Amino acid sequence: SAEKLDKSKTLFLRKKHVGPSCKIFFSQDPIKIVKAKGQYMYDENGQRYLDCINNVAHVGHCHPDVVQAGAEQMGTLNTNARFLHDNLVLYAQRLQATLPPALSVCYFVNSGSEANDLALRLARNFTGHDDIITLENAYHGHVSSLIDISPYKHHQLPDAELRPSAPSPDVYRGRYRADHPDPAAAYADDVRELIDRAHEKGRKIAAFIAESLQSCGGQVVPPAGYFQQVAAHVRRAGGVVIADEVQVGFGRVGSHFWAFQLQGADFVPDIVTMGKPIGNGHPMSCVVTTAEVAQAFASSGMEYFNTFGGNPVSCAIGLAVLDVIGKEDLQGNAVRVGQHLSDLLEALKRKHPLIGDVRGRGLFIGVELVKDRLTLTPATAEAQEVIYKLKEEKILLSADGPHRNVLKFKPPMCFTPEDAELVAAKLDPVLTGTGPAPFTARRSECRERSQQEDGEHLRRTCSATFTLTFLPVIWDKPVCRVFAPEAERRA
Ligand code: PMP
């Protein structure tokens, strides 16, 4: 067996020796995963789970081609990028071929955070400006420079004046909705206003950074034309546009390889950052930019060296991932299976008033749960309940967004129509049995945690009077949000 320790011992040692800030999935009853294959994960008892959340295992967990490419190269050579090596240049060339021609220079790094941090450095160096505009509810990484511009992790930025965030271009719940005559222009105008306000204070914009589709921010699909208009405002102010494709890149949206391309061929960012799926689980990432931005960075005189970035093993793995995406037509699969899953979820929406919205592209889909379709009151606790009940059905799903009420689908790209049907079939009765009814009055203690994408989390404890019988669901802040508004205000 792949299990080295009894589960209780694993948990004990983890609590004792591993930093507590990394939140465990299903903390009331954590899962121990010992192996995975394709879109399935297996616990220590051999129980299989359908994985709807691991976008990192892009071409499928432990894909044999990727494993083999990494193992072979590891047995041959692994060293840093100061030596000439074919893997590095071949990979840069292959990656570039997926992008518009202007985006031609790659920097290889090791995580999404590193990629975004370097993107900010490139932008500030190129423009000579300092301010970064981000989106509400954005998350761009765990390093200091990015926590500063990631409202998702802060709920409130430390110095919002210096780090303005523009409204999330969410046409379901945001300030301009589907009934607005031109939400793209309206949301872009909000960015222009932030720029104007910065200028009034004598500040200058270095960059606008956004995910091409907001993920942690609630699976938000911006209206068509939004990025073109934002880019026009930002570039007029001398800034550049950074597209964070860390979650949504590499064909996940199906119709295009990069999610920014959904906006049309007339939108080309100045810098694109990549991570997560790029190495199918192997830690690697990349920043791609224009020759002008790269040249300006080189001319600054400061050398850039990264010990692990672009090593021959990472590049071999990156090449294998691109090969598999092509060979197995995973982009086409994302179109077909994504559409099928969306159709099934739309059918559930017609049946269950708890579903307010189904949105997304390809295998990047969000299902927003609401208590009321008119007021859009977020069904936060219900979303947690759904996630927990699905886990009992051996389906792994997460809830995200600022209200933690958006069920988030981003499965490995080898997800099948049958997988989609299984999820819908299991979700149907769960939705029927989910709602305020099972909750009864009870005074309790709530450990409040904000649920976060990949483990990082803020943690604080609050006492609260709230109503709940479905105790295993108490693992997140939303419970306090919904049932104990006073506690929320205190926190
Ligand atoms: N950008 C986005 C959009 C992300 O979702 C994440 C991780 N959740 C990051 C950047 C940071 O990536 P990493 O955790 O690899 O540093």
Short mmCIF file of C-alpha atoms and ligand atoms in Angstrom, two decimals:
data_model
loop_
_atom_site.label_atom_id
_atom_site.label_comp_id
_atom_site.label_asym_id
_atom_site.label_seq_id
_atom_site.Cartn_x
_atom_site.Cartn_y
_atom_site.Cartn_z
CA SER A 1 0.00 0.00 0.00
CA ALA A 2 1.09 3.58 -0.60
CA GLU A 3 0.15 4.39 3.01
CA LYS A 4 3.12 4.64 5.36
CA LEU A 5 1.24 5.68 8.48
CA ASP A 6 -2.15 5.10 10.00
CA LYS A 7 -4.47 8.01 9.08
CA SER A 8 -4.78 9.21 12.68
CA LYS A 9 -0.98 9.30 12.97
CA THR A 10 -0.72 11.30 9.74
CA LEU A 11 -3.20 13.81 11.13
CA PHE A 12 -1.41 13.97 14.48
CA LEU A 13 1.99 14.62 12.89
CA ARG A 14 0.53 17.16 10.54
CA LYS A 15 -1.00 19.14 13.40
CA LYS A 16 2.24 18.94 15.32
CA HIS A 17 4.78 19.75 12.63
CA VAL A 18 3.08 21.42 9.68
CA GLY A 19 2.23 25.11 9.65
CA PRO A 20 -1.45 25.43 10.60
CA SER A 21 -2.18 28.17 8.06
CA CYS A 22 -2.65 25.60 5.31
CA LYS A 23 -6.24 24.55 5.54
CA ILE A 24 -7.15 20.91 5.03
CA PHE A 25 -10.07 20.10 2.77
CA PHE A 26 -13.04 18.84 4.78
CA SER A 27 -11.28 19.63 8.03
CA GLN A 28 -13.96 17.91 10.13
CA ASP A 29 -13.24 14.67 8.34
CA PRO A 30 -10.18 15.06 6.14
CA ILE A 31 -9.47 12.73 3.28
CA LYS A 32 -6.16 10.95 2.98
CA ILE A 33 -5.32 10.45 -0.66
CA VAL A 34 -2.65 7.89 -1.45
CA LYS A 35 -2.78 7.70 -5.23
CA ALA A 36 -4.49 9.17 -8.26
CA LYS A 37 -4.99 8.42 -11.90
CA GLY A 38 -6.69 10.45 -14.60
CA GLN A 39 -9.67 12.21 -13.01
CA TYR A 40 -9.80 9.92 -9.98
CA MET A 41 -8.18 10.03 -6.55
CA TYR A 42 -8.02 7.09 -4.14
CA ASP A 43 -7.94 7.10 -0.36
CA GLU A 44 -6.04 4.70 1.90
CA ASN A 45 -8.87 2.18 1.72
CA GLY A 46 -8.93 2.16 -2.06
CA GLN A 47 -12.11 4.27 -2.17
CA ARG A 48 -12.30 6.20 -5.42
CA TYR A 49 -13.23 9.89 -5.60
CA LEU A 50 -14.15 11.77 -8.75
CA ASP A 51 -11.96 14.84 -8.84
CA CYS A 52 -13.82 17.95 -10.05
CA ILE A 53 -11.41 20.48 -8.58
CA ASN A 54 -7.81 19.66 -9.44
CA ASN A 55 -7.02 21.88 -12.38
CA VAL A 56 -3.32 21.30 -11.66
CA ALA A 57 -3.59 17.66 -12.75
CA HIS A 58 -4.51 19.13 -16.12
CA VAL A 59 -3.97 16.17 -18.43
CA GLY A 60 -4.97 13.72 -15.70
CA HIS A 61 -3.29 12.71 -12.46
CA CYS A 62 0.00 10.87 -12.98
CA HIS A 63 -0.29 10.84 -16.75
CA PRO A 64 2.19 8.17 -17.89
CA ASP A 65 3.72 10.31 -20.67
CA VAL A 66 4.41 13.15 -18.24
CA VAL A 67 5.76 10.82 -15.57
CA GLN A 68 8.04 9.13 -18.10
CA ALA A 69 9.33 12.41 -19.54
CA GLY A 70 10.19 13.68 -16.07
CA ALA A 71 11.76 10.44 -14.87
CA GLU A 72 13.88 10.01 -18.01
CA GLN A 73 15.20 13.54 -17.87
CA MET A 74 15.83 13.25 -14.14
CA GLY A 75 17.94 10.21 -14.84
CA THR A 76 19.92 12.08 -17.48
CA LEU A 77 20.49 15.62 -16.32
CA ASN A 78 18.99 18.27 -14.13
CA THR A 79 20.78 21.56 -13.76
CA ASN A 80 20.19 25.28 -13.97
CA ALA A 81 19.51 27.42 -17.00
CA ARG A 82 23.02 28.90 -17.24
CA PHE A 83 24.01 25.98 -19.47
CA LEU A 84 22.67 25.65 -22.96
CA HIS A 85 20.03 22.95 -23.13
CA ASP A 86 17.66 21.98 -25.91
CA ASN A 87 14.68 21.38 -23.60
CA LEU A 88 14.63 25.02 -22.54
CA VAL A 89 14.61 26.51 -26.02
CA LEU A 90 12.33 23.87 -27.50
CA TYR A 91 9.85 24.42 -24.73
CA ALA A 92 9.98 28.21 -25.06
CA GLN A 93 9.36 27.81 -28.79
CA ARG A 94 6.42 25.42 -28.27
CA LEU A 95 4.83 27.64 -25.66
CA GLN A 96 5.26 30.72 -27.81
CA ALA A 97 3.49 29.00 -30.69
CA THR A 98 0.29 28.93 -28.60
CA LEU A 99 0.39 32.72 -28.15
CA PRO A 100 0.01 35.79 -30.36
CA PRO A 101 3.36 36.57 -32.08
CA ALA A 102 4.00 39.72 -30.01
CA LEU A 103 4.29 37.62 -26.86
CA SER A 104 7.63 36.06 -27.68
CA VAL A 105 9.92 36.11 -24.63
CA CYS A 106 9.65 33.61 -21.77
CA TYR A 107 10.92 33.67 -18.20
CA PHE A 108 10.70 30.29 -16.47
CA VAL A 109 9.99 30.30 -12.77
CA ASN A 110 8.52 27.84 -10.27
CA SER A 111 5.09 28.90 -9.04
CA GLY A 112 2.21 31.13 -9.97
CA SER A 113 3.25 33.56 -7.27
CA GLU A 114 6.76 33.83 -8.63
CA ALA A 115 5.41 34.40 -12.11
CA ASN A 116 3.10 37.21 -10.99
CA ASP A 117 5.78 38.79 -8.83
CA LEU A 118 8.13 38.88 -11.81
CA ALA A 119 5.31 40.24 -13.98
CA LEU A 120 4.92 43.18 -11.59
CA ARG A 121 8.67 43.80 -11.69
CA LEU A 122 8.67 43.73 -15.50
CA ALA A 123 5.72 46.13 -15.60
CA ARG A 124 7.19 48.59 -13.12
CA ASN A 125 10.55 48.51 -14.83
CA PHE A 126 9.05 49.02 -18.30
CA THR A 127 6.71 51.84 -17.37
CA GLY A 128 8.71 53.55 -14.65
CA HIS A 129 5.40 53.73 -12.78
CA ASP A 130 4.43 52.12 -9.51
CA ASP A 131 0.69 51.62 -9.03
CA ILE A 132 -1.01 48.33 -9.79
CA ILE A 133 -4.73 48.07 -10.41
CA THR A 134 -6.28 44.77 -9.48
CA LEU A 135 -9.84 43.42 -9.42
CA GLU A 136 -12.09 43.01 -6.43
CA ASN A 137 -11.88 39.48 -4.98
CA ALA A 138 -8.71 38.81 -6.94
CA TYR A 139 -6.04 36.37 -5.84
CA HIS A 140 -2.63 36.46 -7.51
CA GLY A 141 -0.30 34.73 -5.10
CA HIS A 142 1.17 34.27 -1.66
CA VAL A 143 4.33 36.37 -1.82
CA SER A 144 4.33 39.81 -0.18
CA SER A 145 4.04 41.78 -3.41
CA LEU A 146 0.91 39.84 -4.36
CA ILE A 147 -0.79 39.56 -1.01
CA ASP A 148 -0.69 43.34 -1.17
CA ILE A 149 -2.78 43.29 -4.33
CA SER A 150 -4.97 40.25 -3.59
CA PRO A 151 -8.18 41.42 -1.96
CA TYR A 152 -9.38 37.79 -1.82
CA LYS A 153 -6.91 36.98 0.91
CA HIS A 154 -7.34 40.20 2.78
CA HIS A 155 -11.00 41.00 2.45
CA GLN A 156 -9.63 44.45 2.93
CA LEU A 157 -6.38 45.62 1.45
CA PRO A 158 -3.89 47.11 3.87
CA ASP A 159 -3.66 50.36 1.99
CA ALA A 160 -6.60 50.45 -0.37
CA GLU A 161 -5.76 53.99 -1.44
CA LEU A 162 -2.46 52.93 -2.93
CA ARG A 163 -3.74 49.64 -4.23
CA PRO A 164 -7.12 50.29 -5.75
CA SER A 165 -9.23 47.36 -6.88
CA ALA A 166 -11.75 47.74 -9.66
CA PRO A 167 -15.19 46.13 -9.46
CA SER A 168 -15.25 42.53 -10.56
CA PRO A 169 -16.82 42.41 -14.06
CA ASP A 170 -19.52 40.06 -12.81
CA VAL A 171 -22.73 40.46 -14.81
CA TYR A 172 -24.69 38.23 -12.42
CA ARG A 173 -24.12 39.85 -9.05
CA GLY A 174 -21.86 42.83 -9.80
CA ARG A 175 -22.76 46.48 -10.13
CA TYR A 176 -23.61 46.24 -13.86
CA ARG A 177 -25.61 43.16 -14.71
CA ALA A 178 -26.92 41.35 -17.75
CA ASP A 179 -29.71 43.92 -18.12
CA HIS A 180 -27.19 46.79 -18.41
CA PRO A 181 -26.93 48.14 -21.97
CA ASP A 182 -23.11 47.94 -22.04
CA PRO A 183 -21.59 46.29 -18.98
CA ALA A 184 -18.16 45.93 -20.63
CA ALA A 185 -17.83 49.68 -21.12
CA ALA A 186 -19.27 50.41 -17.69
CA TYR A 187 -16.84 48.12 -15.89
CA ALA A 188 -13.95 49.42 -17.99
CA ASP A 189 -14.98 52.99 -17.11
CA ASP A 190 -14.60 52.06 -13.45
CA VAL A 191 -10.98 51.19 -14.19
CA ARG A 192 -10.56 54.51 -15.98
CA GLU A 193 -11.93 56.31 -12.93
CA LEU A 194 -9.38 54.58 -10.71
CA ILE A 195 -6.67 55.72 -13.09
CA ASP A 196 -7.99 59.28 -13.02
CA ARG A 197 -8.07 59.24 -9.23
CA ALA A 198 -4.48 57.99 -9.07
CA HIS A 199 -3.43 60.74 -11.46
CA GLU A 200 -5.13 63.38 -9.32
CA LYS A 201 -2.89 62.25 -6.48
CA GLY A 202 0.17 62.45 -8.69
CA ARG A 203 0.46 58.67 -8.95
CA LYS A 204 1.07 56.66 -12.11
CA ILE A 205 -0.23 53.28 -13.24
CA ALA A 206 2.33 50.54 -13.92
CA ALA A 207 -0.13 47.74 -14.62
CA PHE A 208 -3.61 46.38 -14.56
CA ILE A 209 -3.54 42.72 -13.53
CA ALA A 210 -6.49 40.36 -13.78
CA GLU A 211 -7.27 36.74 -14.34
CA SER A 212 -8.77 36.30 -17.79
CA LEU A 213 -11.67 34.65 -15.98
CA GLN A 214 -11.77 35.24 -12.24
CA SER A 215 -11.55 31.91 -10.44
CA CYS A 216 -11.21 32.38 -6.66
CA GLY A 217 -13.29 35.51 -7.27
CA GLY A 218 -16.30 33.31 -8.13
CA GLN A 219 -15.88 31.88 -11.65
CA VAL A 220 -16.60 35.24 -13.28
CA VAL A 221 -16.80 35.55 -17.06
CA PRO A 222 -16.20 39.19 -18.03
CA PRO A 223 -18.45 40.67 -20.72
CA ALA A 224 -17.06 40.65 -24.28
CA GLY A 225 -14.89 43.65 -25.01
CA TYR A 226 -14.10 44.41 -21.37
CA PHE A 227 -10.36 43.76 -21.59
CA GLN A 228 -9.97 45.65 -24.86
CA GLN A 229 -11.47 48.75 -23.26
CA VAL A 230 -9.54 48.34 -20.02
CA ALA A 231 -6.33 47.90 -22.01
CA ALA A 232 -7.03 51.12 -23.93
CA HIS A 233 -7.48 53.08 -20.68
CA VAL A 234 -4.45 51.51 -19.02
CA ARG A 235 -2.14 51.95 -22.00
CA ARG A 236 -3.24 55.54 -22.44
CA ALA A 237 -2.05 56.05 -18.87
CA GLY A 238 1.31 54.49 -19.76
CA GLY A 239 0.59 51.19 -18.02
CA VAL A 240 0.65 47.60 -19.22
CA VAL A 241 -1.89 44.77 -18.98
CA ILE A 242 -1.05 41.51 -17.23
CA ALA A 243 -3.26 38.47 -17.86
CA ASP A 244 -3.04 35.92 -15.06
CA GLU A 245 -3.66 32.56 -16.72
CA VAL A 246 -2.39 30.54 -13.76
CA GLN A 247 -5.75 28.83 -13.27
CA VAL A 248 -7.50 29.19 -16.58
CA GLY A 249 -4.84 28.66 -19.23
CA PHE A 250 -3.72 25.68 -21.30
CA GLY A 251 -6.96 24.99 -23.15
CA ARG A 252 -9.27 24.71 -20.15
CA VAL A 253 -11.79 27.06 -21.75
CA GLY A 254 -11.93 24.73 -24.75
CA SER A 255 -12.49 27.08 -27.65
CA HIS A 256 -9.11 28.75 -27.07
CA PHE A 257 -5.78 27.80 -25.58
CA TRP A 258 -5.67 30.93 -23.44
CA ALA A 259 -8.70 32.36 -21.69
CA PHE A 260 -7.78 35.94 -22.63
CA GLN A 261 -8.37 34.90 -26.25
CA LEU A 262 -12.07 34.53 -25.44
CA GLN A 263 -12.24 38.30 -25.66
CA GLY A 264 -11.24 38.29 -29.34
CA ALA A 265 -8.06 38.45 -31.39
CA ASP A 266 -7.91 42.21 -30.91
CA PHE A 267 -6.98 41.80 -27.25
CA VAL A 268 -3.35 40.94 -26.57
CA PRO A 269 -1.98 41.43 -23.04
CA ASP A 270 1.53 42.80 -22.57
CA ILE A 271 2.41 40.08 -20.09
CA VAL A 272 0.87 36.64 -19.52
CA THR A 273 1.56 34.53 -16.43
CA MET A 274 1.12 30.76 -16.29
CA GLY A 275 1.35 28.12 -13.60
CA LYS A 276 -0.64 25.29 -12.04
CA PRO A 277 -1.51 23.07 -15.07
CA ILE A 278 1.72 23.90 -16.91
CA GLY A 279 3.59 20.97 -15.31
CA ASN A 280 0.62 18.76 -14.42
CA GLY A 281 1.65 18.94 -10.76
CA HIS A 282 5.39 19.46 -11.19
CA PRO A 283 6.23 22.89 -9.75
CA MET A 284 6.98 25.16 -12.67
CA SER A 285 5.56 28.35 -14.12
CA CYS A 286 6.25 30.97 -16.73
CA VAL A 287 5.96 34.64 -17.62
CA VAL A 288 5.68 35.52 -21.29
CA THR A 289 6.01 39.07 -22.53
CA THR A 290 6.94 41.21 -25.50
CA ALA A 291 10.49 41.80 -26.74
CA GLU A 292 10.16 45.48 -25.71
CA VAL A 293 9.28 44.70 -22.10
CA ALA A 294 12.01 42.05 -21.90
CA GLN A 295 14.59 44.36 -23.44
CA ALA A 296 13.78 47.13 -20.99
CA PHE A 297 14.22 44.66 -18.12
CA ALA A 298 17.62 43.58 -19.45
CA SER A 299 18.66 47.21 -19.99
CA SER A 300 18.01 47.96 -16.32
CA GLY A 301 21.34 46.28 -15.73
CA MET A 302 19.96 43.94 -13.11
CA GLU A 303 20.59 40.30 -13.82
CA TYR A 304 17.77 37.81 -13.41
CA PHE A 305 18.68 34.32 -12.31
CA ASN A 306 16.40 31.64 -10.96
CA THR A 307 18.00 28.43 -9.64
CA PHE A 308 15.25 26.04 -10.66
CA GLY A 309 13.38 27.96 -13.34
CA GLY A 310 13.64 26.39 -16.78
CA ASN A 311 15.61 23.35 -15.66
CA PRO A 312 15.75 20.44 -18.15
CA VAL A 313 13.39 18.27 -16.08
CA SER A 314 10.71 20.97 -15.81
CA CYS A 315 10.99 21.71 -19.51
CA ALA A 316 10.74 18.02 -20.41
CA ILE A 317 7.60 17.82 -18.32
CA GLY A 318 6.18 21.01 -19.83
CA LEU A 319 6.77 19.63 -23.32
CA ALA A 320 5.07 16.35 -22.41
CA VAL A 321 2.03 18.23 -21.08
CA LEU A 322 1.70 20.16 -24.35
CA ASP A 323 2.09 16.91 -26.29
CA VAL A 324 -0.68 15.21 -24.32
CA ILE A 325 -3.06 18.18 -24.66
CA GLY A 326 -2.63 17.89 -28.43
CA LYS A 327 -2.47 14.12 -28.78
CA GLU A 328 -5.58 13.50 -26.66
CA ASP A 329 -7.43 16.53 -28.00
CA LEU A 330 -8.09 17.72 -24.46
CA GLN A 331 -9.08 21.15 -25.68
CA GLY A 332 -11.78 19.54 -27.84
CA ASN A 333 -12.77 17.42 -24.85
CA ALA A 334 -13.12 20.57 -22.76
CA VAL A 335 -15.52 21.98 -25.38
CA ARG A 336 -17.64 18.83 -25.59
CA VAL A 337 -17.68 17.67 -21.98
CA GLY A 338 -17.84 21.24 -20.70
CA GLN A 339 -20.94 21.85 -22.81
CA HIS A 340 -22.50 18.60 -21.65
CA LEU A 341 -21.83 19.41 -18.00
CA SER A 342 -23.17 22.94 -18.45
CA ASP A 343 -26.35 21.58 -20.06
CA LEU A 344 -26.86 19.15 -17.19
CA LEU A 345 -26.29 21.92 -14.65
CA GLU A 346 -28.70 24.21 -16.52
CA ALA A 347 -31.31 21.45 -16.29
CA LEU A 348 -30.71 21.28 -12.53
CA LYS A 349 -31.10 25.05 -12.39
CA ARG A 350 -34.56 24.77 -13.92
CA LYS A 351 -35.49 22.29 -11.21
CA HIS A 352 -33.78 23.76 -8.15
CA PRO A 353 -34.37 27.40 -7.15
CA LEU A 354 -31.17 27.22 -5.08
CA ILE A 355 -29.17 27.48 -8.32
CA GLY A 356 -29.12 31.12 -9.35
CA ASP A 357 -26.61 30.99 -12.15
CA VAL A 358 -24.59 28.53 -14.21
CA ARG A 359 -21.68 30.11 -16.06
CA GLY A 360 -18.27 29.36 -17.45
CA ARG A 361 -16.42 28.19 -20.53
CA GLY A 362 -15.20 24.70 -21.35
CA LEU A 363 -14.21 22.85 -18.21
CA PHE A 364 -14.23 25.98 -16.09
CA ILE A 365 -17.76 26.24 -14.72
CA GLY A 366 -19.34 27.98 -11.76
CA VAL A 367 -22.73 27.24 -10.20
CA GLU A 368 -23.83 30.09 -7.98
CA LEU A 369 -26.20 29.15 -5.16
CA VAL A 370 -28.66 31.76 -3.91
CA LYS A 371 -31.41 31.77 -1.32
CA ASP A 372 -33.54 33.95 -3.54
CA ARG A 373 -33.20 34.55 -7.26
CA LEU A 374 -34.40 38.15 -6.99
CA THR A 375 -32.35 39.39 -4.05
CA LEU A 376 -29.45 37.02 -4.90
CA THR A 377 -28.82 36.43 -1.19
CA PRO A 378 -25.82 34.09 -1.24
CA ALA A 379 -26.60 30.52 -0.14
CA THR A 380 -23.27 30.22 1.61
CA ALA A 381 -23.96 27.59 4.24
CA GLU A 382 -25.96 25.62 1.69
CA ALA A 383 -22.96 25.58 -0.65
CA GLN A 384 -20.83 24.12 2.13
CA GLU A 385 -23.53 21.56 2.81
CA VAL A 386 -23.64 20.56 -0.85
CA ILE A 387 -19.88 20.19 -1.01
CA TYR A 388 -19.86 18.05 2.09
CA LYS A 389 -22.70 15.82 0.96
CA LEU A 390 -21.05 15.33 -2.43
CA LYS A 391 -17.92 14.23 -0.64
CA GLU A 392 -20.03 11.51 0.98
CA GLU A 393 -20.96 10.54 -2.58
CA LYS A 394 -17.23 10.40 -3.40
CA ILE A 395 -17.23 13.52 -5.52
CA LEU A 396 -14.73 16.27 -4.76
CA LEU A 397 -15.97 19.79 -5.41
CA SER A 398 -15.23 23.16 -3.82
CA ALA A 399 -17.13 26.37 -3.20
CA ASP A 400 -15.50 29.73 -3.78
CA GLY A 401 -16.13 33.37 -4.57
CA PRO A 402 -16.41 36.29 -2.16
CA HIS A 403 -19.47 34.69 -0.56
CA ARG A 404 -18.16 31.14 -0.88
CA ASN A 405 -21.40 30.21 -2.59
CA VAL A 406 -20.13 29.31 -6.05
CA LEU A 407 -19.60 25.62 -6.76
CA LYS A 408 -16.42 25.52 -8.74
CA PHE A 409 -15.78 22.96 -11.46
CA LYS A 410 -12.26 22.77 -12.85
CA PRO A 411 -11.57 19.06 -13.23
CA PRO A 412 -8.67 17.35 -14.97
CA MET A 413 -9.22 17.82 -18.71
CA CYS A 414 -9.76 14.10 -19.27
CA PHE A 415 -13.18 14.43 -17.57
CA THR A 416 -15.70 12.31 -19.49
CA PRO A 417 -19.38 12.77 -20.37
CA GLU A 418 -20.10 9.91 -17.93
CA ASP A 419 -18.27 11.80 -15.16
CA ALA A 420 -20.42 14.85 -15.89
CA GLU A 421 -23.56 12.71 -15.75
CA LEU A 422 -22.49 11.16 -12.45
CA VAL A 423 -21.94 14.58 -10.88
CA ALA A 424 -25.31 15.85 -12.08
CA ALA A 425 -27.08 12.69 -10.90
CA LYS A 426 -25.53 12.99 -7.42
CA LEU A 427 -26.05 16.74 -7.23
CA ASP A 428 -29.77 16.49 -7.97
CA PRO A 429 -30.90 14.76 -4.73
CA VAL A 430 -28.34 16.72 -2.72
CA LEU A 431 -29.90 19.99 -3.94
CA THR A 432 -33.36 18.67 -3.10
CA GLY A 433 -32.28 17.98 0.45
CA THR A 434 -30.34 21.20 0.92
CA GLY A 435 -31.71 24.42 2.29
CA PRO A 436 -32.57 26.19 5.51
CA ALA A 437 -35.00 23.44 6.63
CA PRO A 438 -32.55 21.08 8.38
CA PHE A 439 -31.12 23.84 10.54
CA THR A 440 -32.35 24.14 14.12
CA ALA A 441 -31.44 26.56 16.87
CA ARG A 442 -28.29 25.86 18.78
CA ARG A 443 -25.59 27.86 20.51
CA SER A 444 -22.14 26.82 19.51
CA GLU A 445 -18.62 27.83 18.91
CA CYS A 446 -17.51 28.49 15.42
CA ARG A 447 -14.02 28.18 14.25
CA GLU A 448 -14.02 30.63 11.48
CA ARG A 449 -11.93 30.02 8.47
CA SER A 450 -11.99 31.56 5.13
CA GLN A 451 -12.01 28.84 2.54
CA GLN A 452 -9.33 29.25 0.00
CA GLU A 453 -8.33 27.71 -3.22
CA ASP A 454 -5.13 25.87 -2.56
CA GLY A 455 -4.72 25.66 1.13
CA GLU A 456 -3.61 29.04 2.30
CA HIS A 457 -6.11 30.49 4.70
CA LEU A 458 -6.69 33.03 7.35
CA ARG A 459 -7.91 31.60 10.59
CA ARG A 460 -9.60 33.14 13.50
CA THR A 461 -12.01 31.97 16.09
CA CYS A 462 -15.28 33.52 16.92
CA SER A 463 -18.05 32.73 19.31
CA ALA A 464 -21.36 32.92 17.66
CA THR A 465 -24.97 32.17 18.14
CA PHE A 466 -26.06 30.41 15.07
CA THR A 467 -28.34 27.69 14.00
CA LEU A 468 -27.00 24.49 12.69
CA THR A 469 -27.45 20.79 12.94
CA PHE A 470 -25.26 19.79 10.07
CA LEU A 471 -22.15 20.04 12.18
CA PRO A 472 -19.63 18.56 9.78
CA VAL A 473 -20.32 21.50 7.54
CA ILE A 474 -18.86 23.92 10.07
CA TRP A 475 -15.50 24.40 8.57
CA ASP A 476 -15.74 27.80 7.14
CA LYS A 477 -16.32 31.41 7.65
CA PRO A 478 -19.52 31.40 5.60
CA VAL A 479 -21.35 29.74 8.45
CA CYS A 480 -20.60 32.77 10.60
CA ARG A 481 -21.36 35.10 7.77
CA VAL A 482 -24.80 33.74 7.29
CA PHE A 483 -25.88 33.01 10.79
CA ALA A 484 -23.94 35.42 12.96
CA PRO A 485 -23.69 38.82 11.36
CA GLU A 486 -22.64 40.37 14.67
CA ALA A 487 -19.72 38.00 14.93
CA GLU A 488 -18.72 38.87 11.41
CA ARG A 489 -18.67 42.53 12.23
CA ARG A 490 -16.54 41.91 15.28
CA ALA A 491 -14.02 39.78 13.40
N1 PMP B 1 -2.74 33.30 -9.63
C1 PMP B 1 -3.91 32.66 -9.50
C2 PMP B 1 -5.07 33.09 -10.33
C3 PMP B 1 -4.04 31.61 -8.61
O1 PMP B 1 -5.19 30.97 -8.49
C4 PMP B 1 -2.92 31.21 -7.84
C5 PMP B 1 -2.99 30.07 -6.85
N2 PMP B 1 -4.21 29.75 -6.37
C6 PMP B 1 -1.72 31.93 -7.98
C7 PMP B 1 -1.67 32.95 -8.90
C8 PMP B 1 -0.51 31.60 -7.17
O2 PMP B 1 0.05 30.40 -7.60
P1 PMP B 1 1.01 29.54 -6.65
O3 PMP B 1 0.17 29.01 -5.53
O4 PMP B 1 1.52 28.48 -7.58
O5 PMP B 1 2.09 30.44 -6.18
#
